[in-house]
C-alpha positions as a LaTeX table, in Angstrom:
\begin{tabular}{lrrr}
\hline
Residue & $x$ (\AA) & $y$ (\AA) & $z$ (\AA) \\
\hline
Val1 & 0.00 & 0.00 & 0.00 \\
Asp2 & 2.93 & 2.36 & 0.63 \\
Val3 & 4.19 & 1.82 & $-2.91$ \\
Leu4 & 0.76 & 2.50 & $-4.40$ \\
Lys5 & 0.39 & 5.64 & $-2.32$ \\
Val6 & 3.68 & 7.20 & $-3.44$ \\
Thr7 & 3.82 & 5.93 & $-7.04$ \\
Ala8 & 0.34 & 5.16 & $-8.42$ \\
Leu9 & $-1.38$ & 8.33 & $-7.20$ \\
Pro10 & 1.15 & 10.71 & $-8.86$ \\
Leu11 & 0.80 & 8.63 & $-12.03$ \\
Leu12 & $-2.99$ & 9.04 & $-11.98$ \\
Lys13 & $-2.56$ & 12.79 & $-11.66$ \\
Lys14 & $-0.55$ & 12.89 & $-14.89$ \\
Phe15 & $-3.61$ & 11.50 & $-16.69$ \\
Gly16 & $-5.89$ & 14.17 & $-15.22$ \\
Val17 & $-7.24$ & 12.17 & $-12.27$ \\
Asp18 & $-6.42$ & 14.60 & $-9.49$ \\
Gly19 & $-7.97$ & 16.69 & $-6.76$ \\
Glu20 & $-8.15$ & 16.78 & $-2.98$ \\
Ser21 & $-10.37$ & 13.70 & $-2.92$ \\
Leu22 & $-7.66$ & 11.49 & $-4.49$ \\
Glu23 & $-6.00$ & 9.71 & $-1.60$ \\
Ile24 & $-5.04$ & 6.44 & 0.03 \\
Lys25 & $-5.37$ & 6.59 & 3.78 \\
Ile26 & $-3.86$ & 3.84 & 5.92 \\
Asn27 & $-6.17$ & 3.53 & 8.92 \\
Arg28 & $-4.54$ & 0.38 & 10.25 \\
Arg29 & $-1.66$ & $-1.77$ & 9.08 \\
Gly30 & $-1.64$ & $-5.56$ & 8.99 \\
Met31 & 0.77 & $-8.39$ & 8.28 \\
Pro32 & 0.10 & $-11.89$ & 6.93 \\
Pro33 & $-1.15$ & $-14.44$ & 7.71 \\
Lys34 & $-3.79$ & $-12.75$ & 9.94 \\
Gly35 & $-3.88$ & $-9.47$ & 8.05 \\
Gly36 & $-6.08$ & $-6.99$ & 9.86 \\
Gly37 & $-5.14$ & $-3.91$ & 7.84 \\
Glu38 & $-7.64$ & $-1.21$ & 6.89 \\
Ile39 & $-7.20$ & 1.18 & 3.97 \\
Leu40 & $-9.45$ & 3.94 & 2.65 \\
Phe41 & $-9.14$ & 4.72 & $-1.09$ \\
Ala42 & $-10.92$ & 7.74 & $-2.54$ \\
Cys43 & $-10.82$ & 8.82 & $-6.18$ \\
Pro44 & $-12.63$ & 11.64 & $-8.01$ \\
Val45 & $-14.77$ & 10.85 & $-11.05$ \\
Arg46 & $-13.39$ & 12.05 & $-14.38$ \\
Lys47 & $-15.17$ & 11.79 & $-17.72$ \\
Val48 & $-12.02$ & 11.37 & $-19.82$ \\
Leu49 & $-8.31$ & 10.70 & $-19.39$ \\
Gln50 & $-5.66$ & 13.03 & $-20.77$ \\
Pro51 & $-2.94$ & 11.78 & $-23.15$ \\
Ile52 & 0.62 & 12.04 & $-21.81$ \\
His53 & 4.13 & 12.47 & $-23.18$ \\
Phe54 & 6.37 & 11.22 & $-20.38$ \\
Thr55 & 9.73 & 10.41 & $-21.94$ \\
Asp56 & 12.38 & 12.11 & $-19.80$ \\
Pro57 & 12.79 & 10.52 & $-16.34$ \\
Gly58 & 15.39 & 13.04 & $-15.14$ \\
Lys59 & 18.07 & 12.66 & $-12.49$ \\
Ile60 & 17.38 & 11.41 & $-8.99$ \\
Lys61 & 17.15 & 14.16 & $-6.38$ \\
Arg62 & 16.03 & 12.33 & $-3.24$ \\
Ile63 & 15.40 & 8.93 & $-1.69$ \\
Arg64 & 12.64 & 8.40 & 0.84 \\
Gly65 & 11.25 & 5.40 & 2.63 \\
Thr66 & 8.97 & 3.99 & 5.30 \\
Ala67 & 9.90 & 1.20 & 7.70 \\
Tyr68 & 7.22 & $-0.33$ & 9.90 \\
Pro69 & 7.55 & $-2.89$ & 12.75 \\
Phe70 & 4.76 & $-5.05$ & 14.16 \\
Phe71 & 5.44 & $-6.28$ & 17.66 \\
Val72 & 9.19 & $-6.64$ & 17.12 \\
Ser73 & 11.90 & $-4.82$ & 19.04 \\
Leu74 & 12.29 & $-1.19$ & 18.05 \\
Val75 & 16.05 & $-1.72$ & 18.45 \\
Asn76 & 15.93 & $-3.99$ & 15.41 \\
Gln77 & 14.08 & $-1.26$ & 13.56 \\
Met78 & 16.85 & 1.22 & 14.42 \\
His79 & 19.49 & $-1.25$ & 13.23 \\
Arg80 & 17.70 & $-1.63$ & 9.93 \\
Thr81 & 17.51 & 2.13 & 9.47 \\
Glu82 & 21.22 & 2.50 & 10.21 \\
Asn83 & 21.94 & $-0.27$ & 7.74 \\
Leu84 & 19.97 & 1.58 & 5.05 \\
Ser85 & 21.97 & 4.75 & 5.68 \\
Ala86 & 25.15 & 2.77 & 5.04 \\
Ser87 & 23.65 & 1.00 & 2.04 \\
Pro88 & 24.84 & 1.36 & $-1.58$ \\
Asp89 & 22.14 & 4.02 & $-2.11$ \\
Ser90 & 24.14 & 6.58 & $-0.16$ \\
Gln91 & 27.11 & 6.16 & $-2.48$ \\
Tyr92 & 25.05 & 7.40 & $-5.43$ \\
Val93 & 23.23 & 10.20 & $-3.60$ \\
Pro94 & 26.02 & 12.30 & $-2.07$ \\
Met95 & 23.83 & 15.31 & $-1.17$ \\
Arg96 & 23.10 & 15.65 & 2.52 \\
Gly97 & 19.47 & 15.35 & 3.58 \\
Thr98 & 18.37 & 13.49 & 0.46 \\
Val99 & 18.08 & 10.05 & 2.09 \\
Cys100 & 15.40 & 9.73 & 4.76 \\
Val101 & 13.56 & 6.75 & 6.24 \\
Leu102 & 10.58 & 7.18 & 8.54 \\
Arg103 & 9.91 & 4.66 & 11.29 \\
Arg104 & 6.27 & 3.92 & 12.01 \\
Arg105 & 4.91 & 1.79 & 14.81 \\
Leu106 & 1.59 & 0.04 & 14.80 \\
Ala107 & $-1.20$ & 2.36 & 15.97 \\
Gly108 & $-4.37$ & 1.35 & 17.77 \\
Ser109 & $-4.70$ & $-0.30$ & 21.15 \\
Thr110 & $-6.64$ & $-3.29$ & 19.82 \\
Ser111 & $-4.66$ & $-3.87$ & 16.60 \\
Trp112 & $-2.63$ & $-6.68$ & 18.17 \\
Leu113 & $-5.77$ & $-8.80$ & 18.34 \\
Ile114 & $-6.10$ & $-9.14$ & 14.58 \\
Thr115 & $-2.64$ & $-8.91$ & 13.04 \\
Ser116 & 0.63 & $-10.84$ & 13.01 \\
Pro117 & 4.18 & $-9.91$ & 14.03 \\
Gly118 & 6.64 & $-8.84$ & 11.37 \\
Phe119 & 8.25 & $-5.85$ & 9.71 \\
Gly120 & 8.65 & $-4.31$ & 6.29 \\
Met121 & 10.15 & $-1.46$ & 4.30 \\
Cys122 & 9.21 & 0.66 & 1.28 \\
Leu123 & 11.80 & 2.80 & $-0.53$ \\
Thr124 & 11.30 & 5.38 & $-3.29$ \\
Ala125 & 13.65 & 7.39 & $-5.48$ \\
Glu126 & 12.25 & 10.65 & $-6.89$ \\
Thr127 & 13.72 & 12.50 & $-9.87$ \\
Ile128 & 13.71 & 16.18 & $-10.80$ \\
Asn129 & 11.05 & 15.46 & $-13.48$ \\
Gly130 & 8.58 & 13.72 & $-11.18$ \\
Thr131 & 9.50 & 10.10 & $-11.89$ \\
Ile132 & 9.14 & 7.90 & $-8.80$ \\
Leu133 & 10.85 & 4.51 & $-8.67$ \\
Ser134 & 10.00 & 2.13 & $-5.84$ \\
Ala135 & 11.02 & $-1.06$ & $-4.06$ \\
Glu136 & 9.51 & $-2.89$ & $-1.12$ \\
Leu137 & 10.14 & $-5.96$ & 1.04 \\
Ala138 & 8.48 & $-7.51$ & 4.07 \\
Ser139 & 9.44 & $-10.29$ & 6.46 \\
Asn140 & 8.11 & $-13.79$ & 5.85 \\
Pro141 & 4.74 & $-14.58$ & 7.47 \\
Gln142 & 4.91 & $-16.12$ & 10.92 \\
Gly143 & 5.61 & $-19.85$ & 10.64 \\
Gln144 & 6.37 & $-19.68$ & 6.91 \\
Gly145 & 9.79 & $-19.66$ & 5.28 \\
Thr146 & 13.12 & $-18.69$ & 6.79 \\
Ala147 & 13.34 & $-15.92$ & 9.35 \\
Val148 & 14.80 & $-12.68$ & 7.96 \\
Leu149 & 16.95 & $-10.28$ & 9.97 \\
Pro150 & 15.89 & $-6.60$ & 9.83 \\
Glu151 & 19.41 & $-5.63$ & 8.70 \\
Glu152 & 19.28 & $-8.16$ & 5.88 \\
Leu153 & 15.85 & $-7.02$ & 4.76 \\
Gly154 & 16.95 & $-3.37$ & 4.72 \\
Gln155 & 20.01 & $-4.16$ & 2.63 \\
Asn156 & 18.05 & $-6.31$ & 0.16 \\
Cys157 & 15.40 & $-3.60$ & $-0.20$ \\
Ala158 & 18.11 & $-1.04$ & $-0.96$ \\
Lys159 & 19.50 & $-3.36$ & $-3.65$ \\
Leu160 & 16.04 & $-3.71$ & $-5.18$ \\
Leu161 & 15.76 & 0.07 & $-5.37$ \\
Leu162 & 19.15 & 0.26 & $-7.09$ \\
Glu163 & 17.90 & $-2.34$ & $-9.56$ \\
Glu164 & 14.86 & $-0.15$ & $-10.32$ \\
Val165 & 17.13 & 2.87 & $-10.77$ \\
Tyr166 & 19.27 & 0.89 & $-13.20$ \\
Arg167 & 16.19 & $-0.29$ & $-15.12$ \\
Gly168 & 15.08 & 3.33 & $-15.23$ \\
Gly169 & 12.27 & 4.70 & $-17.33$ \\
Cys170 & 9.56 & 7.16 & $-16.30$ \\
Val171 & 7.46 & 4.50 & $-14.54$ \\
Asp172 & 8.77 & 1.74 & $-12.28$ \\
Ser173 & 8.14 & $-1.94$ & $-13.02$ \\
Thr174 & 5.28 & $-2.10$ & $-10.47$ \\
Asn175 & 3.20 & 0.50 & $-12.34$ \\
Gln176 & 4.07 & $-0.29$ & $-15.96$ \\
Ser177 & 0.73 & $-2.01$ & $-16.59$ \\
Leu178 & $-1.23$ & 0.81 & $-14.94$ \\
Ala179 & 0.41 & 3.40 & $-17.20$ \\
Leu180 & $-0.31$ & 1.33 & $-20.33$ \\
Leu181 & $-3.95$ & 0.80 & $-19.32$ \\
Leu182 & $-4.51$ & 4.53 & $-18.76$ \\
Met183 & $-2.85$ & 5.30 & $-22.11$ \\
Thr184 & $-5.20$ & 2.80 & $-23.79$ \\
Leu185 & $-8.32$ & 4.35 & $-22.23$ \\
Gly186 & $-7.23$ & 7.90 & $-23.04$ \\
Gln187 & $-8.55$ & 10.22 & $-25.74$ \\
Arg188 & $-7.97$ & 9.56 & $-29.43$ \\
Asp189 & $-4.57$ & 11.19 & $-29.31$ \\
Val190 & $-0.98$ & 9.97 & $-29.16$ \\
Ser191 & 0.47 & 9.05 & $-25.76$ \\
Lys192 & 4.10 & 8.16 & $-25.13$ \\
Val193 & 5.92 & 6.85 & $-22.10$ \\
Leu194 & 9.50 & 5.66 & $-21.64$ \\
Leu195 & 9.78 & 2.43 & $-19.66$ \\
Gly196 & 12.60 & 0.25 & $-18.45$ \\
Pro197 & 12.75 & $-3.42$ & $-19.52$ \\
Leu198 & 9.21 & $-4.78$ & $-19.59$ \\
Ser199 & 8.37 & $-7.14$ & $-16.73$ \\
Pro200 & 6.80 & $-10.55$ & $-17.51$ \\
Tyr201 & 3.52 & $-9.27$ & $-16.01$ \\
Thr202 & 3.56 & $-6.23$ & $-18.34$ \\
Ile203 & 4.22 & $-8.40$ & $-21.40$ \\
Glu204 & 1.20 & $-10.57$ & $-20.57$ \\
Phe205 & $-0.84$ & $-7.45$ & $-19.83$ \\
Leu206 & $-0.12$ & $-6.11$ & $-23.32$ \\
Arg207 & $-1.66$ & $-9.30$ & $-24.70$ \\
His208 & $-4.78$ & $-8.64$ & $-22.62$ \\
Leu209 & $-5.01$ & $-5.07$ & $-23.92$ \\
Arg210 & $-4.87$ & $-6.39$ & $-27.47$ \\
Ser211 & $-7.60$ & $-8.97$ & $-26.74$ \\
Phe212 & $-9.98$ & $-6.61$ & $-24.93$ \\
Phe213 & $-9.42$ & $-3.31$ & $-26.76$ \\
Gln214 & $-7.84$ & $-4.41$ & $-30.08$ \\
Ile215 & $-5.02$ & $-1.96$ & $-29.49$ \\
Met216 & $-1.37$ & $-2.41$ & $-30.42$ \\
Phe217 & 1.49 & $-0.40$ & $-28.98$ \\
Lys218 & 4.43 & 0.80 & $-31.00$ \\
Ile219 & 7.55 & $-0.37$ & $-29.16$ \\
Glu220 & 10.86 & 1.35 & $-29.88$ \\
Thr221 & 14.02 & 0.10 & $-28.19$ \\
Lys222 & 16.36 & 2.69 & $-26.72$ \\
Thr223 & 19.90 & 1.50 & $-26.00$ \\
Pro224 & 21.81 & 2.64 & $-22.90$ \\
Glu225 & 24.10 & 4.66 & $-25.15$ \\
Glu226 & 21.16 & 6.67 & $-26.45$ \\
Glu227 & 19.77 & 7.33 & $-22.98$ \\
His228 & 23.22 & 7.73 & $-21.37$ \\
Met229 & 22.24 & 5.69 & $-18.33$ \\
Gly230 & 21.06 & 2.36 & $-16.98$ \\
Gly231 & 19.73 & $-0.58$ & $-18.93$ \\
Glu232 & 17.88 & $-0.87$ & $-22.19$ \\
Lys233 & 14.69 & 1.22 & $-22.36$ \\
Val234 & 11.54 & 0.95 & $-24.48$ \\
Leu235 & 9.45 & 3.86 & $-25.77$ \\
Met236 & 5.78 & 2.82 & $-25.73$ \\
Thr237 & 3.43 & 4.73 & $-28.07$ \\
Cys238 & $-0.28$ & 4.30 & $-28.72$ \\
Val239 & $-3.44$ & 6.16 & $-29.70$ \\
Gly240 & $-6.15$ & 5.95 & $-27.04$ \\
Ile241 & $-9.53$ & 4.39 & $-27.74$ \\
Gly242 & $-11.37$ & 7.54 & $-26.60$ \\
Phe243 & $-13.14$ & 5.93 & $-23.66$ \\
Ser244 & $-15.59$ & 8.20 & $-21.81$ \\
Asn245 & $-17.13$ & 7.68 & $-18.40$ \\
Leu246 & $-20.88$ & 7.91 & $-18.91$ \\
Ser247 & $-21.92$ & 7.08 & $-15.35$ \\
Lys248 & $-24.23$ & 9.52 & $-13.60$ \\
Thr249 & $-25.22$ & 10.06 & $-10.00$ \\
Ile250 & $-28.51$ & 8.37 & $-9.08$ \\
Arg251 & $-30.75$ & 10.53 & $-6.92$ \\
\hline
\end{tabular}
């Protein structure tokens, strides 16, 4: 939910879905297997989606993150945060004050009745052009898999963020399919977005878009030499189907 809050909502705004009523509010957190989380999602109604031209990701200006413990020692949480500060991220972001991780404890006096112990972390890298790349990890559910140390989880999450930075593009791998869907449903105009290497989920999603909307994307490969950074990129181009929201309020 932290990744969706910091990456998907800004992406929706680029397509014209914005306003004060667009929000994801975390009322209560939960961890598997018991869960127990509670989230409020609110989104304004828009008749049409705007086409976008999002092809320049820009340079990274800051790294932010959220680390949350559930009924584990706060000392471990501090160790994980210190480990993140000494992670490879800091070597590539030399500016002071650009790397920050917030620590959040479970709120609510009765939350322990319905959730499980554990911990997790969400990291984001923001660029000067509004691109937000993300990575997240959480501990294994209680009684499942091998126990993970907080320091190890923090280091692995930092490596995942570096992998996203290397992949690059204007949208991270988590939100590639969301961007392509919104481009498909947009007005009958050209939309372009620069993505990193397509994930297996995105490749299958493109097949679904072709089956449901009979739309084909133009895919142009951009080599690292052309983009001067990271891995191979793809420029995705399409003309929207002109979908309009015809729903009306029933009184």
